[in-house]
mmCIF file of C-alpha atoms and ligand atoms in Angstrom:
data_model
loop_
_atom_site.group_PDB
_atom_site.id
_atom_site.type_symbol
_atom_site.label_atom_id
_atom_site.label_comp_id
_atom_site.label_asym_id
_atom_site.label_seq_id
_atom_site.Cartn_x
_atom_site.Cartn_y
_atom_site.Cartn_z
ATOM 1 C CA MET A 1 9.135 -118.731 -10.755
ATOM 2 C CA SER A 2 7.871 -115.263 -10.768
ATOM 3 C CA THR A 3 4.385 -114.741 -10.905
ATOM 4 C CA LYS A 4 4.416 -110.990 -12.777
ATOM 5 C CA LYS A 5 3.299 -110.270 -15.673
ATOM 6 C CA PRO A 6 5.346 -110.792 -18.659
ATOM 7 C CA VAL A 7 6.914 -108.058 -19.937
ATOM 8 C CA ARG A 8 6.308 -108.058 -24.295
ATOM 9 C CA VAL A 9 9.023 -106.233 -25.764
ATOM 10 C CA ALA A 10 9.643 -105.909 -29.373
ATOM 11 C CA VAL A 11 12.844 -105.500 -31.371
ATOM 12 C CA THR A 12 13.534 -105.061 -34.486
ATOM 13 C CA GLY A 13 16.121 -105.610 -36.870
ATOM 14 C CA ALA A 14 16.839 -108.167 -34.393
ATOM 15 C CA ALA A 15 18.914 -110.279 -36.248
ATOM 16 C CA GLY A 16 21.645 -107.526 -36.659
ATOM 17 C CA ARG A 17 24.225 -106.546 -34.548
ATOM 18 C CA ILE A 18 22.731 -103.985 -32.244
ATOM 19 C CA GLY A 19 19.714 -105.957 -32.791
ATOM 20 C CA THR A 20 21.614 -109.434 -31.169
ATOM 21 C CA SER A 21 23.319 -106.783 -28.632
ATOM 22 C CA ILE A 22 19.612 -106.024 -27.110
ATOM 23 C CA ILE A 23 18.068 -109.258 -26.776
ATOM 24 C CA PHE A 24 20.236 -110.967 -24.338
ATOM 25 C CA PRO A 25 20.147 -108.563 -21.794
ATOM 26 C CA ILE A 26 16.592 -108.073 -22.146
ATOM 27 C CA ALA A 27 15.862 -111.421 -21.664
ATOM 28 C CA ALA A 28 18.661 -111.775 -18.810
ATOM 29 C CA GLY A 29 16.151 -109.546 -16.504
ATOM 30 C CA ASP A 30 18.438 -106.345 -17.040
ATOM 31 C CA VAL A 31 15.842 -103.692 -18.503
ATOM 32 C CA PHE A 32 12.701 -104.320 -17.090
ATOM 33 C CA GLY A 33 14.104 -105.955 -13.534
ATOM 34 C CA LYS A 34 15.010 -109.175 -12.086
ATOM 35 C CA ASP A 35 11.291 -110.226 -10.776
ATOM 36 C CA THR A 36 9.710 -109.351 -14.264
ATOM 37 C CA PRO A 37 9.307 -111.894 -16.963
ATOM 38 C CA VAL A 38 9.523 -110.842 -20.541
ATOM 39 C CA ILE A 39 8.087 -112.510 -23.863
ATOM 40 C CA LEU A 40 10.824 -110.906 -26.808
ATOM 41 C CA GLN A 41 8.981 -110.600 -30.148
ATOM 42 C CA LEU A 42 11.883 -110.301 -32.552
ATOM 43 C CA LEU A 43 11.403 -108.655 -36.375
ATOM 44 C CA GLU A 44 13.168 -108.988 -39.281
ATOM 45 C CA LEU A 45 13.342 -108.491 -43.202
ATOM 46 C CA PRO A 46 12.371 -111.953 -44.642
ATOM 47 C CA ASP A 47 16.045 -112.974 -45.757
ATOM 48 C CA ALA A 48 17.265 -112.175 -42.815
ATOM 49 C CA LEU A 49 14.907 -114.517 -40.645
ATOM 50 C CA GLY A 50 16.942 -117.621 -41.474
ATOM 51 C CA LYS A 51 20.005 -115.789 -38.850
ATOM 52 C CA LEU A 52 17.392 -115.038 -36.760
ATOM 53 C CA ARG A 53 16.330 -117.744 -36.197
ATOM 54 C CA GLY A 54 19.782 -119.258 -35.430
ATOM 55 C CA VAL A 55 19.549 -116.512 -32.288
ATOM 56 C CA GLU A 56 16.573 -117.610 -31.053
ATOM 57 C CA MET A 57 18.256 -121.034 -30.693
ATOM 58 C CA GLU A 58 20.746 -119.154 -28.509
ATOM 59 C CA LEU A 59 18.292 -116.760 -26.396
ATOM 60 C CA ARG A 60 16.452 -120.260 -25.815
ATOM 61 C CA ASP A 61 19.352 -121.834 -24.871
ATOM 62 C CA CYS A 62 21.023 -119.753 -22.429
ATOM 63 C CA ALA A 63 17.896 -120.942 -20.392
ATOM 64 C CA TYR A 64 17.283 -117.402 -19.009
ATOM 65 C CA ASN A 65 14.656 -117.927 -15.877
ATOM 66 C CA LEU A 66 12.160 -114.911 -17.427
ATOM 67 C CA LEU A 67 11.432 -115.753 -21.012
ATOM 68 C CA ARG A 68 8.823 -116.856 -21.212
ATOM 69 C CA ASP A 69 8.302 -116.922 -25.032
ATOM 70 C CA VAL A 70 10.407 -115.819 -28.035
ATOM 71 C CA VAL A 71 8.390 -114.773 -31.129
ATOM 72 C CA VAL A 72 10.071 -114.330 -34.750
ATOM 73 C CA SER A 73 8.315 -113.084 -37.491
ATOM 74 C CA ASP A 74 8.834 -110.888 -40.805
ATOM 75 C CA ASP A 75 5.019 -108.967 -39.884
ATOM 76 C CA PRO A 76 5.357 -106.076 -37.433
ATOM 77 C CA ASN A 77 1.319 -106.456 -36.999
ATOM 78 C CA VAL A 78 2.962 -109.979 -35.912
ATOM 79 C CA ALA A 79 5.715 -109.000 -34.251
ATOM 80 C CA PHE A 80 4.673 -105.416 -32.256
ATOM 81 C CA LYS A 81 1.153 -107.303 -30.897
ATOM 82 C CA ASP A 82 0.149 -106.421 -27.260
ATOM 83 C CA ALA A 83 3.614 -104.931 -27.255
ATOM 84 C CA ASP A 84 4.317 -103.222 -24.138
ATOM 85 C CA ALA A 85 8.362 -101.198 -24.879
ATOM 86 C CA LEU A 86 9.660 -101.389 -28.845
ATOM 87 C CA PHE A 87 12.941 -101.084 -29.919
ATOM 88 C CA LEU A 88 12.929 -100.098 -33.486
ATOM 89 C CA VAL A 89 16.428 -100.712 -34.715
ATOM 90 C CA GLY A 90 16.126 -102.432 -38.245
ATOM 91 C CA SER A 91 16.662 -99.837 -40.990
ATOM 92 C CA LYS A 92 18.265 -98.823 -44.053
ATOM 93 C CA PRO A 93 21.560 -98.034 -43.662
ATOM 94 C CA ARG A 94 23.361 -95.076 -45.837
ATOM 95 C CA GLY A 95 24.715 -96.220 -48.782
ATOM 96 C CA PRO A 96 27.935 -95.034 -51.016
ATOM 97 C CA GLY A 97 27.260 -91.867 -52.554
ATOM 98 C CA MET A 98 23.672 -91.886 -51.074
ATOM 99 C CA GLU A 99 22.416 -88.380 -50.093
ATOM 100 C CA ARG A 100 21.074 -88.125 -46.413
ATOM 101 C CA ALA A 101 17.364 -87.027 -48.157
ATOM 102 C CA ASP A 102 17.413 -90.117 -49.868
ATOM 103 C CA LEU A 103 18.442 -91.703 -46.528
ATOM 104 C CA LEU A 104 15.942 -89.962 -45.024
ATOM 105 C CA LYS A 105 12.769 -90.859 -47.500
ATOM 106 C CA ASP A 106 13.690 -95.301 -47.632
ATOM 107 C CA ASN A 107 13.682 -95.053 -44.103
ATOM 108 C CA GLY A 108 10.681 -92.807 -43.568
ATOM 109 C CA LYS A 109 8.668 -95.662 -45.650
ATOM 110 C CA ILE A 110 10.069 -98.196 -43.109
ATOM 111 C CA PHE A 111 8.550 -96.158 -40.098
ATOM 112 C CA ILE A 112 5.730 -94.994 -41.761
ATOM 113 C CA GLY A 113 4.809 -98.608 -42.116
ATOM 114 C CA GLN A 114 6.209 -99.121 -38.567
ATOM 115 C CA GLY A 115 4.576 -96.592 -36.596
ATOM 116 C CA LYS A 116 1.024 -97.489 -38.308
ATOM 117 C CA ALA A 117 1.352 -100.883 -36.822
ATOM 118 C CA ILE A 118 2.131 -99.871 -33.313
ATOM 119 C CA ASP A 119 -0.671 -97.889 -33.235
ATOM 120 C CA ALA A 120 -3.042 -100.330 -34.452
ATOM 121 C CA VAL A 121 -1.919 -103.870 -32.362
ATOM 122 C CA ALA A 122 0.666 -102.409 -29.260
ATOM 123 C CA ALA A 123 -0.417 -102.183 -25.879
ATOM 124 C CA ASP A 124 -2.136 -98.380 -25.646
ATOM 125 C CA ASN A 125 0.425 -96.950 -23.906
ATOM 126 C CA ALA A 126 3.553 -98.699 -25.403
ATOM 127 C CA ARG A 127 6.289 -96.967 -25.021
ATOM 128 C CA VAL A 128 9.239 -96.928 -28.130
ATOM 129 C CA ILE A 129 12.901 -96.321 -28.424
ATOM 130 C CA VAL A 130 14.012 -95.633 -31.958
ATOM 131 C CA VAL A 131 17.899 -96.088 -32.962
ATOM 132 C CA GLY A 132 17.776 -96.774 -35.913
ATOM 133 C CA ASN A 133 18.835 -93.421 -37.809
ATOM 134 C CA PRO A 134 18.483 -90.744 -38.437
ATOM 135 C CA CYS A 135 16.826 -91.798 -35.353
ATOM 136 C CA ASN A 136 14.940 -88.428 -34.468
ATOM 137 C CA THR A 137 13.414 -88.000 -37.421
ATOM 138 C CA ASN A 138 12.539 -91.847 -37.566
ATOM 139 C CA ALA A 139 10.414 -91.703 -34.145
ATOM 140 C CA TYR A 140 9.077 -88.291 -35.632
ATOM 141 C CA ILE A 141 7.926 -90.174 -38.275
ATOM 142 C CA ALA A 142 6.260 -93.314 -36.574
ATOM 143 C CA SER A 143 4.229 -90.819 -34.094
ATOM 144 C CA GLN A 144 2.680 -89.004 -36.628
ATOM 145 C CA MET A 145 1.074 -92.463 -37.304
ATOM 146 C CA ALA A 146 -0.391 -93.008 -33.690
ATOM 147 C CA ARG A 147 -3.822 -91.951 -33.169
ATOM 148 C CA ARG A 148 -4.811 -94.881 -30.097
ATOM 149 C CA VAL A 149 -0.807 -94.999 -28.842
ATOM 150 C CA PRO A 150 0.510 -91.626 -27.136
ATOM 151 C CA LYS A 151 3.062 -89.456 -29.060
ATOM 152 C CA ALA A 152 4.930 -88.939 -26.605
ATOM 153 C CA ASN A 153 5.742 -92.382 -26.196
ATOM 154 C CA PHE A 154 7.904 -92.251 -29.281
ATOM 155 C CA THR A 155 11.010 -91.458 -28.236
ATOM 156 C CA ALA A 156 14.690 -91.651 -30.139
ATOM 157 C CA MET A 157 18.227 -92.947 -28.165
ATOM 158 C CA THR A 158 20.882 -90.135 -27.782
ATOM 159 C CA ARG A 159 21.956 -91.823 -24.128
ATOM 160 C CA LEU A 160 24.760 -93.335 -26.514
ATOM 161 C CA ASP A 161 26.278 -89.642 -27.236
ATOM 162 C CA GLN A 162 25.639 -89.123 -23.087
ATOM 163 C CA ASN A 163 27.500 -92.153 -21.774
ATOM 164 C CA ARG A 164 30.539 -91.741 -24.817
ATOM 165 C CA ALA A 165 30.650 -87.667 -23.028
ATOM 166 C CA ALA A 166 30.151 -88.871 -19.005
ATOM 167 C CA ALA A 167 33.314 -91.657 -20.604
ATOM 168 C CA GLN A 168 35.510 -89.165 -21.870
ATOM 169 C CA LEU A 169 34.675 -86.505 -18.723
ATOM 170 C CA ALA A 170 35.024 -89.284 -16.208
ATOM 171 C CA GLY A 171 38.892 -90.027 -17.926
ATOM 172 C CA LYS A 172 40.050 -86.978 -17.836
ATOM 173 C CA ALA A 173 38.783 -86.175 -14.299
ATOM 174 C CA GLY A 174 40.085 -90.231 -13.157
ATOM 175 C CA VAL A 175 37.031 -90.709 -11.156
ATOM 176 C CA GLU A 176 34.586 -93.382 -11.896
ATOM 177 C CA VAL A 177 31.420 -92.447 -14.446
ATOM 178 C CA GLY A 178 29.002 -92.296 -11.575
ATOM 179 C CA ALA A 179 30.336 -89.732 -9.913
ATOM 180 C CA ILE A 180 29.372 -87.477 -13.261
ATOM 181 C CA GLY A 181 25.797 -85.950 -13.156
ATOM 182 C CA ASN A 182 23.275 -83.371 -14.673
ATOM 183 C CA LEU A 183 25.033 -84.225 -18.237
ATOM 184 C CA ALA A 184 22.873 -83.163 -21.277
ATOM 185 C CA VAL A 185 22.839 -84.164 -24.613
ATOM 186 C CA TRP A 186 20.168 -81.613 -26.889
ATOM 187 C CA GLY A 187 18.923 -81.658 -30.801
ATOM 188 C CA ASN A 188 19.670 -84.815 -32.940
ATOM 189 C CA HIS A 189 21.478 -87.685 -33.095
ATOM 190 C CA SER A 190 24.014 -87.012 -34.797
ATOM 191 C CA PRO A 191 27.618 -84.699 -35.463
ATOM 192 C CA THR A 192 25.550 -81.444 -34.449
ATOM 193 C CA MET A 193 24.482 -82.828 -31.165
ATOM 194 C CA TYR A 194 25.390 -80.170 -28.222
ATOM 195 C CA ALA A 195 26.696 -82.645 -24.824
ATOM 196 C CA ASP A 196 26.891 -79.664 -22.411
ATOM 197 C CA TYR A 197 28.828 -79.934 -19.590
ATOM 198 C CA THR A 198 27.965 -76.826 -18.274
ATOM 199 C CA HIS A 199 25.853 -77.813 -15.889
ATOM 200 C CA ALA A 200 27.263 -81.240 -15.369
ATOM 201 C CA TYR A 201 28.773 -81.920 -11.862
ATOM 202 C CA ILE A 202 31.869 -83.885 -10.456
ATOM 203 C CA ASN A 203 31.364 -85.782 -6.851
ATOM 204 C CA GLY A 204 29.177 -82.487 -6.745
ATOM 205 C CA ARG A 205 31.561 -80.026 -8.174
ATOM 206 C CA LYS A 206 31.321 -77.882 -11.196
ATOM 207 C CA VAL A 207 32.989 -79.801 -14.331
ATOM 208 C CA SER A 208 34.466 -76.857 -14.767
ATOM 209 C CA GLU A 209 36.509 -76.558 -11.266
ATOM 210 C CA VAL A 210 37.465 -79.919 -11.626
ATOM 211 C CA ILE A 211 38.963 -80.251 -14.987
ATOM 212 C CA THR A 212 41.287 -76.554 -15.161
ATOM 213 C CA ASP A 213 41.475 -77.836 -18.574
ATOM 214 C CA HIS A 214 39.135 -75.056 -20.868
ATOM 215 C CA GLU A 215 40.619 -75.732 -23.922
ATOM 216 C CA TRP A 216 39.783 -79.384 -23.854
ATOM 217 C CA LEU A 217 36.008 -79.189 -22.874
ATOM 218 C CA ASN A 218 35.220 -76.743 -25.091
ATOM 219 C CA THR A 219 37.356 -78.458 -28.186
ATOM 220 C CA ALA A 220 38.525 -82.373 -27.763
ATOM 221 C CA PHE A 221 36.231 -82.984 -25.764
ATOM 222 C CA LEU A 222 33.335 -82.007 -28.150
ATOM 223 C CA LYS A 223 34.727 -83.274 -30.932
ATOM 224 C CA THR A 224 35.382 -86.669 -29.435
ATOM 225 C CA VAL A 225 31.931 -87.093 -28.281
ATOM 226 C CA ALA A 226 30.598 -85.435 -32.073
ATOM 227 C CA GLN A 227 32.791 -87.999 -33.686
ATOM 228 C CA ARG A 228 33.088 -90.838 -31.850
ATOM 229 C CA GLY A 229 30.782 -92.470 -34.073
ATOM 230 C CA LYS A 230 32.897 -92.143 -37.451
ATOM 231 C CA ALA A 231 36.185 -93.019 -35.315
ATOM 232 C CA ILE A 232 34.644 -96.105 -34.218
ATOM 233 C CA ILE A 233 34.292 -97.450 -37.932
ATOM 234 C CA ASP A 234 37.317 -95.847 -38.738
ATOM 235 C CA ALA A 235 39.118 -98.070 -36.532
ATOM 236 C CA GLN A 236 37.344 -101.260 -36.279
ATOM 237 C CA GLY A 237 35.626 -101.363 -39.992
ATOM 238 C CA VAL A 238 31.650 -101.461 -38.359
ATOM 239 C CA SER A 239 29.886 -98.899 -36.943
ATOM 240 C CA SER A 240 29.588 -99.455 -32.851
ATOM 241 C CA ALA A 241 27.599 -102.358 -31.772
ATOM 242 C CA PRO A 242 27.174 -103.047 -28.229
ATOM 243 C CA SER A 243 27.788 -99.465 -26.604
ATOM 244 C CA ALA A 244 24.495 -98.576 -29.038
ATOM 245 C CA ALA A 245 22.505 -101.623 -27.540
ATOM 246 C CA TRP A 246 23.982 -100.821 -23.801
ATOM 247 C CA ALA A 247 22.674 -97.282 -24.174
ATOM 248 C CA ALA A 248 19.135 -98.069 -25.479
ATOM 249 C CA ILE A 249 19.216 -100.673 -21.965
ATOM 250 C CA ASP A 250 20.397 -97.775 -20.412
ATOM 251 C CA HIS A 251 17.201 -95.622 -21.931
ATOM 252 C CA MET A 252 14.436 -98.173 -21.600
ATOM 253 C CA ARG A 253 15.218 -99.631 -18.206
ATOM 254 C CA ASP A 254 15.277 -95.735 -16.935
ATOM 255 C CA TRP A 255 12.453 -94.826 -18.215
ATOM 256 C CA HIS A 256 10.718 -97.842 -16.944
ATOM 257 C CA HIS A 257 12.379 -97.683 -13.295
ATOM 258 C CA GLY A 258 12.718 -93.989 -12.923
ATOM 259 C CA THR A 259 15.790 -91.787 -12.458
ATOM 260 C CA ASN A 260 14.860 -90.857 -8.761
ATOM 261 C CA GLY A 261 16.030 -86.792 -10.217
ATOM 262 C CA ARG A 262 18.926 -87.716 -11.829
ATOM 263 C CA TRP A 263 19.741 -86.361 -15.717
ATOM 264 C CA VAL A 264 19.054 -88.462 -18.598
ATOM 265 C CA SER A 265 19.419 -87.522 -22.214
ATOM 266 C CA MET A 266 16.248 -88.713 -23.858
ATOM 267 C CA ALA A 267 15.295 -87.251 -27.400
ATOM 268 C CA VAL A 268 11.610 -87.016 -26.716
ATOM 269 C CA PRO A 269 8.092 -84.853 -28.628
ATOM 270 C CA SER A 270 9.237 -81.103 -27.511
ATOM 271 C CA ASP A 271 6.510 -79.633 -25.880
ATOM 272 C CA GLY A 272 8.293 -76.174 -26.954
ATOM 273 C CA SER A 273 10.223 -76.099 -24.050
ATOM 274 C CA TYR A 274 13.213 -74.092 -24.623
ATOM 275 C CA GLY A 275 11.339 -72.748 -28.145
ATOM 276 C CA ILE A 276 12.223 -75.805 -29.710
ATOM 277 C CA PRO A 277 9.442 -76.236 -32.162
ATOM 278 C CA GLU A 278 6.157 -79.239 -30.615
ATOM 279 C CA GLY A 279 6.254 -81.907 -31.864
ATOM 280 C CA LEU A 280 9.982 -82.558 -32.801
ATOM 281 C CA ILE A 281 11.869 -85.118 -31.215
ATOM 282 C CA CYS A 282 14.701 -83.104 -29.816
ATOM 283 C CA SER A 283 17.087 -84.636 -27.408
ATOM 284 C CA PHE A 284 16.344 -83.154 -23.907
ATOM 285 C CA PRO A 285 17.667 -83.749 -20.183
ATOM 286 C CA CYS A 286 14.806 -85.575 -18.751
ATOM 287 C CA THR A 287 14.431 -87.049 -15.322
ATOM 288 C CA VAL A 288 11.686 -90.124 -14.650
ATOM 289 C CA ASP A 289 9.343 -90.446 -11.832
ATOM 290 C CA ALA A 290 8.720 -93.533 -9.678
ATOM 291 C CA ASN A 291 5.505 -93.798 -12.404
ATOM 292 C CA GLY A 292 7.523 -94.304 -14.736
ATOM 293 C CA GLN A 293 6.776 -90.591 -16.659
ATOM 294 C CA TYR A 294 9.908 -88.199 -18.438
ATOM 295 C CA HIS A 295 9.717 -84.825 -17.115
ATOM 296 C CA ILE A 296 12.511 -82.866 -19.844
ATOM 297 C CA VAL A 297 14.239 -80.467 -17.662
ATOM 298 C CA GLN A 298 13.101 -77.201 -17.117
ATOM 299 C CA GLY A 299 15.174 -73.782 -15.969
ATOM 300 C CA VAL A 300 18.367 -74.875 -17.758
ATOM 301 C CA GLU A 301 20.346 -71.674 -18.395
ATOM 302 C CA LEU A 302 21.780 -71.733 -21.485
ATOM 303 C CA ASP A 303 24.786 -69.226 -22.356
ATOM 304 C CA ALA A 304 24.872 -67.612 -25.523
ATOM 305 C CA ALA A 305 27.346 -70.250 -27.263
ATOM 306 C CA SER A 306 25.142 -73.573 -25.473
ATOM 307 C CA LYS A 307 22.133 -72.001 -27.283
ATOM 308 C CA ALA A 308 22.727 -71.419 -30.758
ATOM 309 C CA LYS A 309 25.140 -75.107 -30.218
ATOM 310 C CA VAL A 310 21.631 -76.034 -29.535
ATOM 311 C CA GLN A 311 20.325 -74.308 -32.066
ATOM 312 C CA ALA A 312 21.749 -75.361 -34.769
ATOM 313 C CA SER A 313 21.242 -79.132 -34.419
ATOM 314 C CA VAL A 314 17.565 -77.915 -33.740
ATOM 315 C CA ASN A 315 18.063 -76.348 -37.423
ATOM 316 C CA GLU A 316 19.235 -79.972 -38.300
ATOM 317 C CA LEU A 317 15.765 -81.784 -36.989
ATOM 318 C CA LEU A 318 14.115 -78.941 -39.016
ATOM 319 C CA GLU A 319 15.076 -79.552 -41.660
ATOM 320 C CA GLU A 320 15.033 -83.706 -41.634
ATOM 321 C CA ARG A 321 11.861 -82.592 -40.908
ATOM 322 C CA GLU A 322 11.307 -81.024 -44.072
ATOM 323 C CA MET A 323 12.672 -83.226 -45.749
ATOM 324 C CA ILE A 324 10.015 -85.772 -45.046
ATOM 325 C CA SER A 325 7.281 -83.374 -45.529
ATOM 326 C CA GLY A 326 6.416 -85.181 -48.569
ATOM 327 C CA LEU A 327 6.240 -89.166 -47.526
ATOM 328 C CA LEU A 328 3.695 -87.898 -44.651
ATOM 329 C CA ALA A 329 1.547 -85.915 -46.616
ATOM 330 C CA GLY A 330 1.127 -88.403 -49.287
HETATM 331 P P1 NAX B 1 23.365 -104.021 -38.638
HETATM 332 O O1 NAX B 1 22.885 -103.937 -40.432
HETATM 333 O O2 NAX B 1 23.857 -105.370 -38.256
HETATM 334 O O3 NAX B 1 21.813 -105.221 -38.523
HETATM 335 C C1 NAX B 1 20.317 -103.773 -39.333
HETATM 336 C C2 NAX B 1 19.613 -104.807 -38.967
HETATM 337 O O4 NAX B 1 18.407 -104.672 -38.799
HETATM 338 C C3 NAX B 1 19.798 -106.258 -40.340
HETATM 339 O O5 NAX B 1 19.538 -107.726 -39.530
HETATM 340 C C4 NAX B 1 18.725 -105.882 -41.331
HETATM 341 O O6 NAX B 1 18.168 -106.989 -42.115
HETATM 342 C C5 NAX B 1 17.167 -105.082 -40.300
HETATM 343 N N1 NAX B 1 16.093 -104.589 -41.053
HETATM 344 C C6 NAX B 1 16.443 -103.505 -42.193
HETATM 345 N N2 NAX B 1 14.915 -103.048 -42.320
HETATM 346 C C7 NAX B 1 14.645 -103.814 -41.684
HETATM 347 C C8 NAX B 1 13.021 -103.758 -41.083
HETATM 348 N N3 NAX B 1 12.061 -102.651 -41.548
HETATM 349 N N4 NAX B 1 12.016 -104.444 -40.566
HETATM 350 C C9 NAX B 1 12.864 -104.956 -39.769
HETATM 351 N N5 NAX B 1 14.298 -105.076 -39.730
HETATM 352 C C10 NAX B 1 15.088 -104.474 -40.766
HETATM 353 O O7 NAX B 1 22.849 -102.641 -38.335
HETATM 354 P P2 NAX B 1 23.403 -102.118 -36.637
HETATM 355 O O8 NAX B 1 24.875 -101.734 -36.439
HETATM 356 O O9 NAX B 1 22.305 -103.503 -36.208
HETATM 357 O O10 NAX B 1 22.724 -100.135 -37.053
HETATM 358 C C11 NAX B 1 21.381 -100.476 -36.299
HETATM 359 C C12 NAX B 1 21.021 -99.577 -36.670
HETATM 360 O O11 NAX B 1 21.385 -98.293 -35.421
HETATM 361 C C13 NAX B 1 21.475 -98.087 -37.931
HETATM 362 O O12 NAX B 1 20.540 -97.973 -38.136
HETATM 363 C C14 NAX B 1 22.465 -97.612 -37.525
HETATM 364 O O13 NAX B 1 23.178 -96.053 -37.847
HETATM 365 C C15 NAX B 1 22.311 -97.068 -35.945
HETATM 366 N N6 NAX B 1 22.728 -96.840 -35.012
HETATM 367 C C16 NAX B 1 22.231 -95.768 -34.000
HETATM 368 C C17 NAX B 1 22.611 -95.323 -32.856
HETATM 369 C C18 NAX B 1 22.307 -93.686 -32.308
HETATM 370 O O14 NAX B 1 22.475 -93.998 -31.117
HETATM 371 N N7 NAX B 1 20.627 -93.900 -32.016
HETATM 372 C C19 NAX B 1 24.214 -95.535 -32.647
HETATM 373 C C20 NAX B 1 24.951 -97.143 -33.709
HETATM 374 C C21 NAX B 1 24.490 -97.346 -34.869
HETATM 375 O O15 NAX B 1 24.749 -96.070 -35.179
#
């Protein structure tokens, strides 16, 4: 039996499609390591607690060696208590005819409450990944509630966009996905995000040397990645869940264990790098050091076309921030 201190992991929306897909690999040791016990602290809306009890039974029935306990609650102050890592997945979906501004405001209220609860009861160095959309701005809202937990610990997920882009490039080049490096997603997790392949390599060679169909790279590739969420909904009638859950696991695992110089896309509070306004939660290429500290990769030369794409996505983030400014002031 491992004598390591268990990692307390909170997951919101845990009875939902992504939440359910996240918690089993966490309990199996896929995020914090095969020698690290975990305690899962699951949050749901009151109406979904019955369903969550069923998920809890299944979790226990997997008899995971590393799973020390499961806490189920509809109260963030209970589910987030002493949490070391938090996956904020639960949020209100966009309904038919709903304006983006309304969605931002409705979700903003959730993330104000959850941000306050994190600051009140989570571990001092709690690490947060927001998956629930609009995830960058939801993470920004939660980060603004933090007084004790560092704001830098509030991140949002763009790893799914990176994984989608890597899979497309690998498929086109006929190589395994692990051959792709230095792929960077910039901006907002929305169709405006920019999957920048111009610095990426395939088995050490520039992407544009290996994939000579530059027309594909600059049109179909970028469009496929940007529109992938919609394509999945069109095909299966529901949004991506297993791939989103796996991307969240990739994000937290890399943040925990480090990336050994490998670039990973994370939406993190801007420190002003690349002229992106400070505090805005924007996707950058990052590396994570052996102490689990992430760093925005510096010195990436963006050509004029890349700069314009990044700026368009940053402008969308600024608009979203403007739309919720009243909530934060109130
Ligand atoms: P589901 O509707 O299956 O599950 C959401 C769950 O969250 C529900 O069980 C609901 O009861 C719960 N919930 C809602 N408000 C809550 C609150 N205040 N506290 C606790 N639980 C709450 O949706 P699912 O497919 O799991 O998607 C979850 C979120 O991920 C959505 O916002 C979705 O848009 C977002 N996504 C984000 C992606 C990303 O790359 N960042 C990609 C996939 C996905 O679209």
